[in-house]
Short mmCIF file of C-alpha atoms in Angstrom, two decimals:
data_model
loop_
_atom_site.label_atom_id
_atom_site.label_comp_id
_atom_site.label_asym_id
_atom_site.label_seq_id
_atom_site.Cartn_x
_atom_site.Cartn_y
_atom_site.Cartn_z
CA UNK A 5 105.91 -54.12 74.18
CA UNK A 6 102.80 -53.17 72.00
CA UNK A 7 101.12 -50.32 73.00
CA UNK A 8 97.97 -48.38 71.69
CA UNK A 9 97.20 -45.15 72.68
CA UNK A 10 94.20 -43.66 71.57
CA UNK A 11 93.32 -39.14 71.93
CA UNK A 12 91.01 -36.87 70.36
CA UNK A 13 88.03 -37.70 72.58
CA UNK A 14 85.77 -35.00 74.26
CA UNK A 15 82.24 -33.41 74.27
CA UNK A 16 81.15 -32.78 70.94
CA UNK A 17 77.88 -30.87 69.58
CA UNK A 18 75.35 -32.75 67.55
CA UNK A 19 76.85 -32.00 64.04
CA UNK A 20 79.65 -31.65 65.41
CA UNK A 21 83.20 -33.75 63.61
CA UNK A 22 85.91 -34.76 65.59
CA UNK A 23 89.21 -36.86 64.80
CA UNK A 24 90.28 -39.63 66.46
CA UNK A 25 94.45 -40.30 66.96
CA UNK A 26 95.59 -43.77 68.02
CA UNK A 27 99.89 -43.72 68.38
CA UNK A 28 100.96 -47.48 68.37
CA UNK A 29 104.29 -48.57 69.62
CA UNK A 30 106.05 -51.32 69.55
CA UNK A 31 105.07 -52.92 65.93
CA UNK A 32 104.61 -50.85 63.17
CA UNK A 33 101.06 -50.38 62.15
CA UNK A 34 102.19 -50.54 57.95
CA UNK A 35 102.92 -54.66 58.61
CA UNK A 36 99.24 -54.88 60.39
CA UNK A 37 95.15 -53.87 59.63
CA UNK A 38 93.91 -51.97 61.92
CA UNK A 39 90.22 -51.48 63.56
CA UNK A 40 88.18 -48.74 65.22
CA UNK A 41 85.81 -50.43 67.94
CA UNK A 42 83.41 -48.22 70.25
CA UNK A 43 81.20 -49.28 73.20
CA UNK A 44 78.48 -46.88 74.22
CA UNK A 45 77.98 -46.32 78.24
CA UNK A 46 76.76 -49.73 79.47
CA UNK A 47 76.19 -51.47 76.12
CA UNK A 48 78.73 -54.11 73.90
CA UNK A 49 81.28 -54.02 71.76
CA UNK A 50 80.75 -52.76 67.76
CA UNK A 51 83.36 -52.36 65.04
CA UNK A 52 83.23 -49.31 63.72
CA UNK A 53 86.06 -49.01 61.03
CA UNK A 54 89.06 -51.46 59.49
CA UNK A 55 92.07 -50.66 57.38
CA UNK A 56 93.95 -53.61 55.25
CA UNK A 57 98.30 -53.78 56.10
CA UNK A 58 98.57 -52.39 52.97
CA UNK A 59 96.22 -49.73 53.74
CA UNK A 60 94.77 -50.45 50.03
CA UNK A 61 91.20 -51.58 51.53
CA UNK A 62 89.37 -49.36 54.06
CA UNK A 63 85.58 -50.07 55.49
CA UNK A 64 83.21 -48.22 57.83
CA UNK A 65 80.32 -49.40 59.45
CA UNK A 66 76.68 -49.32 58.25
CA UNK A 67 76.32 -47.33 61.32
CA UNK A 68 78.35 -44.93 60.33
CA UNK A 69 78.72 -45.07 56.33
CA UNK A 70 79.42 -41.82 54.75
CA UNK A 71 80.75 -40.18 58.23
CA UNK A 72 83.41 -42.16 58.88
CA UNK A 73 87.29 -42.03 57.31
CA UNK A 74 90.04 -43.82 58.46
CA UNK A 75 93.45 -43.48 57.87
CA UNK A 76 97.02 -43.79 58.67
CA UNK A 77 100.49 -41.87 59.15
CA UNK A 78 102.91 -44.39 59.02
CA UNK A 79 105.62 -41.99 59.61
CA UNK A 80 104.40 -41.34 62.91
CA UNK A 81 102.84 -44.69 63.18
CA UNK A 82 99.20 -43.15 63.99
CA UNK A 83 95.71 -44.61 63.05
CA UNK A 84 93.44 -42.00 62.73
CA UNK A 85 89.38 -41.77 62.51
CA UNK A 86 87.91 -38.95 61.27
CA UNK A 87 83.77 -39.21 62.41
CA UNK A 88 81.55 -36.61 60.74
CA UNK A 89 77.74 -35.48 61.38
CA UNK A 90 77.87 -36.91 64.83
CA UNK A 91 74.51 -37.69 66.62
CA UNK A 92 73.84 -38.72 70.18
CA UNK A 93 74.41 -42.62 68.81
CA UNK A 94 78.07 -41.99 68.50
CA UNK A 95 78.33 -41.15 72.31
CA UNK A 96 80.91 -43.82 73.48
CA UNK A 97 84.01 -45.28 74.01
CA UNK A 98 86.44 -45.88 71.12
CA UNK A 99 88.98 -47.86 71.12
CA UNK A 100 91.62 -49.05 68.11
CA UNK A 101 93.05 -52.35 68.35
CA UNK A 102 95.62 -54.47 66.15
CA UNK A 103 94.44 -56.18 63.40
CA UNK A 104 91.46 -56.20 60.95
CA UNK A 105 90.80 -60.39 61.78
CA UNK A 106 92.34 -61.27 65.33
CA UNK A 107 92.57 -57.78 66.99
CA UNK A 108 95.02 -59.22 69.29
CA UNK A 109 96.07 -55.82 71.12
CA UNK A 110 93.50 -52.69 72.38
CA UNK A 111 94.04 -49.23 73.66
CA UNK A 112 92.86 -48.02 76.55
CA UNK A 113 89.96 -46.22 74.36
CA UNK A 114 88.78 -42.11 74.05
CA UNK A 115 85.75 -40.93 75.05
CA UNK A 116 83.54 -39.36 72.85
CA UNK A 117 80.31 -37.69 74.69
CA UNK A 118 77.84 -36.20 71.81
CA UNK A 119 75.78 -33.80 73.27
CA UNK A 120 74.37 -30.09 73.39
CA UNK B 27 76.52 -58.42 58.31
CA UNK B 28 76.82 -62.16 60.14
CA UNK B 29 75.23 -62.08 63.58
CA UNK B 30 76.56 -63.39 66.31
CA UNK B 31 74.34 -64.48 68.90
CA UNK B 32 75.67 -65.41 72.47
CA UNK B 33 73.78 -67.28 75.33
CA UNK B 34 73.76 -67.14 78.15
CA UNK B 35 73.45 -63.64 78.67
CA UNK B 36 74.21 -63.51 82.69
CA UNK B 37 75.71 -66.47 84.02
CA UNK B 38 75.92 -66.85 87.96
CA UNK B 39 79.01 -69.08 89.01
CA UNK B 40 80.06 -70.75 92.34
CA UNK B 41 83.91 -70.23 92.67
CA UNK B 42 85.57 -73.25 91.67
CA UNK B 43 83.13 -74.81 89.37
CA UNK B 44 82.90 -74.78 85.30
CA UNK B 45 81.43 -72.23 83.55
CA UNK B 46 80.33 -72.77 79.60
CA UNK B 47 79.41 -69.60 77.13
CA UNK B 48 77.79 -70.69 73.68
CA UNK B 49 78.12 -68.50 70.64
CA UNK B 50 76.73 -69.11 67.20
CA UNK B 51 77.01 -67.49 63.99
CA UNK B 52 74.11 -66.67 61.19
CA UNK B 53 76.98 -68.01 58.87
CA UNK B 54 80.24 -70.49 58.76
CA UNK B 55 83.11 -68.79 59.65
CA UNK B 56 85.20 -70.57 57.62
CA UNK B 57 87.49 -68.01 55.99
CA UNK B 58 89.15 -68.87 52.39
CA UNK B 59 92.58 -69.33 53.96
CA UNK B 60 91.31 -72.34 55.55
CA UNK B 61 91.38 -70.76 58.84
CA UNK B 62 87.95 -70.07 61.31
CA UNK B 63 88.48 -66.82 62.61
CA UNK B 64 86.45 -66.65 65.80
CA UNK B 65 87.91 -65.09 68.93
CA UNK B 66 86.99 -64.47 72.48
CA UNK B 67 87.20 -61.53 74.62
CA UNK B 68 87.05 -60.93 78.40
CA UNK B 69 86.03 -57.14 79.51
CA UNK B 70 86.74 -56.91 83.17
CA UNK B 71 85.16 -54.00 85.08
CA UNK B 72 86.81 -50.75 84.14
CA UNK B 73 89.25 -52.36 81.69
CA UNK B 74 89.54 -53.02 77.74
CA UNK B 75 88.85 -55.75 75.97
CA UNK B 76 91.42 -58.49 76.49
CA UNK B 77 91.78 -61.36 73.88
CA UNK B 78 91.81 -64.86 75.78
CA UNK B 79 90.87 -66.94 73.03
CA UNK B 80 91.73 -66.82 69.26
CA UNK B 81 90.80 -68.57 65.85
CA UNK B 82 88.57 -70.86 67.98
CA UNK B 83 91.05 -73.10 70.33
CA UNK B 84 94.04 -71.01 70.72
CA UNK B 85 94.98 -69.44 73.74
CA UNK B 86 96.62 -66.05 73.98
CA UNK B 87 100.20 -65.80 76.27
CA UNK B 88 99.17 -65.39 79.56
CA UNK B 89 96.02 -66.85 79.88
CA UNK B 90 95.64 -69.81 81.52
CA UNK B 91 94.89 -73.15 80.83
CA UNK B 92 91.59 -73.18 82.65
CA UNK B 93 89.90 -71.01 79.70
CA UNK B 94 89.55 -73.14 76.71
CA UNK B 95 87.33 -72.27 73.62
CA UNK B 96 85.99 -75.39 70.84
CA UNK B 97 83.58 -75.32 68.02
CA UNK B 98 83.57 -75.47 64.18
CA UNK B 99 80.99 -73.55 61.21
CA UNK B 100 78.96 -71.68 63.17
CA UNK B 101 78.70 -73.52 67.12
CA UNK B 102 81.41 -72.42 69.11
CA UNK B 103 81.94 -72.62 72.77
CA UNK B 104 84.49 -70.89 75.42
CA UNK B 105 84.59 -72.94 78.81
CA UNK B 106 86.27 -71.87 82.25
CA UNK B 107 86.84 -75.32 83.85
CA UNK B 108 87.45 -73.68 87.26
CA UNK B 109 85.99 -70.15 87.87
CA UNK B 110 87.91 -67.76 90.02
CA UNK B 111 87.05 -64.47 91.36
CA UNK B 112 89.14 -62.42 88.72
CA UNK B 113 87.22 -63.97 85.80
CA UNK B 114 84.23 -61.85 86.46
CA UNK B 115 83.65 -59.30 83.50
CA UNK B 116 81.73 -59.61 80.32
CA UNK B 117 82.74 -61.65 77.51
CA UNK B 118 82.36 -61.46 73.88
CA UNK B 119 82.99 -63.82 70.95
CA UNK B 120 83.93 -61.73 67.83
CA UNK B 121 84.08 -63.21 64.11
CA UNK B 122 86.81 -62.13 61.85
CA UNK B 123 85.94 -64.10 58.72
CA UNK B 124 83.75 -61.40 56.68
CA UNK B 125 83.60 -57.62 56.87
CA UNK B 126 82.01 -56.21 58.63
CA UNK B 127 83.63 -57.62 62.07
CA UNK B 128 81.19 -58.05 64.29
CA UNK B 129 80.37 -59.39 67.94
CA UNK B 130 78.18 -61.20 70.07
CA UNK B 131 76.08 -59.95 72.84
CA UNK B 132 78.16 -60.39 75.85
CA UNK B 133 77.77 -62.99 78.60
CA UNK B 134 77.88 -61.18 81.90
CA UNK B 135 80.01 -63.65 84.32
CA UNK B 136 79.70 -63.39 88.18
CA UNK B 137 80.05 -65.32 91.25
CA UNK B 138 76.82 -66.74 93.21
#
C-alpha cells in the first residue's frame, strides 16, 4: 500500500527556516517525481516544489524561488523540503504527493504556522 | 505559469441530480508525449486531496462510475451524473503538462 507521511511542521518565526520530511512506503520514490503542494487555512491548492525520477531536474515555485530546496534520501526513501526566509505567506498546510505530472497519491500534510 | 480557471465556484446540488464543473486552461495541455495531462481532485472536509480523475477521462480505482471527466486543449469538464451526500468537498482540476504545476480555483460542491 502507498503511503506518504509527511513531519517537520510547527510554529516558526518570521525568518525563521524549517525542513520538511515526507517517508514514502510502499513504492520507492527513486522510480517516481515527486511534488511539494501547500494550502493556506481556508484557501486552494498551490505547488510549491517538483523533483524529476531521476532526481536530475528540481523546480520551486515563483512563490518561493530562492527559499526553497528539495531533495531526496533514497536510502531512507524520504522527500525532503528545505523552506528558507519564511514570511507569514508560507503559513499552511504542506503536503507531498507522488509524481511531478499525475500526483496520484498525497500525505496527510504538516502544518507550518509562520508567526511571532 | 498556465492558469487554470474553474467555474462554477459554489455549486448547490439536489441529491440525486447531475452536477457539471468546467475548467479551462490559458494554454493546450497537450504534452509532447502525446498525452493531455489534466487531472481532477476532490478535497472532502478535513481530508487530503484525493485524485478521482486523471489525464482527462480516466478514472482512478475506487471511484465510481458516476464521476466522469471529458475535454480536449484547453475546455475540460468533470461531471457527477448522480450527486450523493459524500461528494460534498471542494474540487480542483490540476494541469501537469508544463512546469510549474498548477491548479484551478476550486468548485465548492454542496447539497441544496
Amino acid at each position: 500500500e502507498v503511503q506518504l507521511l509527511e513531519s517537520g511542521g510547527g510554529l516558526v518565526q518570521p525568518g525563521g527556516s524549517l525542513r520538511l520530511s515526507c517517508v514514502a512506503s510502499g513504492f520507492t520514490i527513486s522510480s517516481h517525481g515527486m511534488s511539494w503542494v501547500r494550502q493556506a487555512p481556508g484557501k486552494g491548492l498551490e505547488w510549491v516544489s517538483g523533483v524529476s525520477s531521476t532526481g536530475g531536474t528540481t523546480s520551486c515555485a515563483e512563490s518561493v524561488k530562492g527559499r526553497c530546496t528539495i531533495s531526496r534520501d533514497i536510502s531512507k526513501n524520504t522527500l525532503y523540503l528545505q523552506m528558507n526566509s519564511l514570511s507569514a505567506d508560507d503559513t499552511a498546510l504542506y503536503y507531498c504527493a507522488r509524481g511531478t505530472l499525475l500526483l496520484d497519491y498525497w500525505g496527510q500534510g504538516t502544518l507550518v504556522t509562520v508567526s511571532s | 505559469d498556465v492558469v487554470m480557471t474553474q467555474s462554477p465556484l459554489s455549486l448547490p446540488v439536489t441529491l440525486g441530480q447531475p452536477a457539471s464543473i468546467s475548467c479551462r486552461s490559458s494554454q493546450s495541455l497537450v504534452h509532447s508525449d502525446g498525452n493531455t495531462y489534466l487531472n481532477w481532485f476532490q478535497q472532502r472536509p478535513g481530508q487530503s486531496p484525493r485524485r478521482l480523475i486523471y489525464t482527462v477521462s480516466k478514472r482512478d480505482s475506487g471511484v465510481p462510475d458516476r464521476f466522469s471527466g471529458s475535454g480536449s486543449g484547453t475546455d475540460f469538464t468533470l461531471k457527477i451524473s448522480r450527486v450523493e451526500a459524500e461528494d460534498v468537498g471542494v474540487y480542483y482540476c490540476m494541469q501537469g503538462t508544463h512546469w510549474p504545476l498548477t491548479f484551478g480555483g476550486g468548485t465548492k460542491v454542496e447539497i441544496k
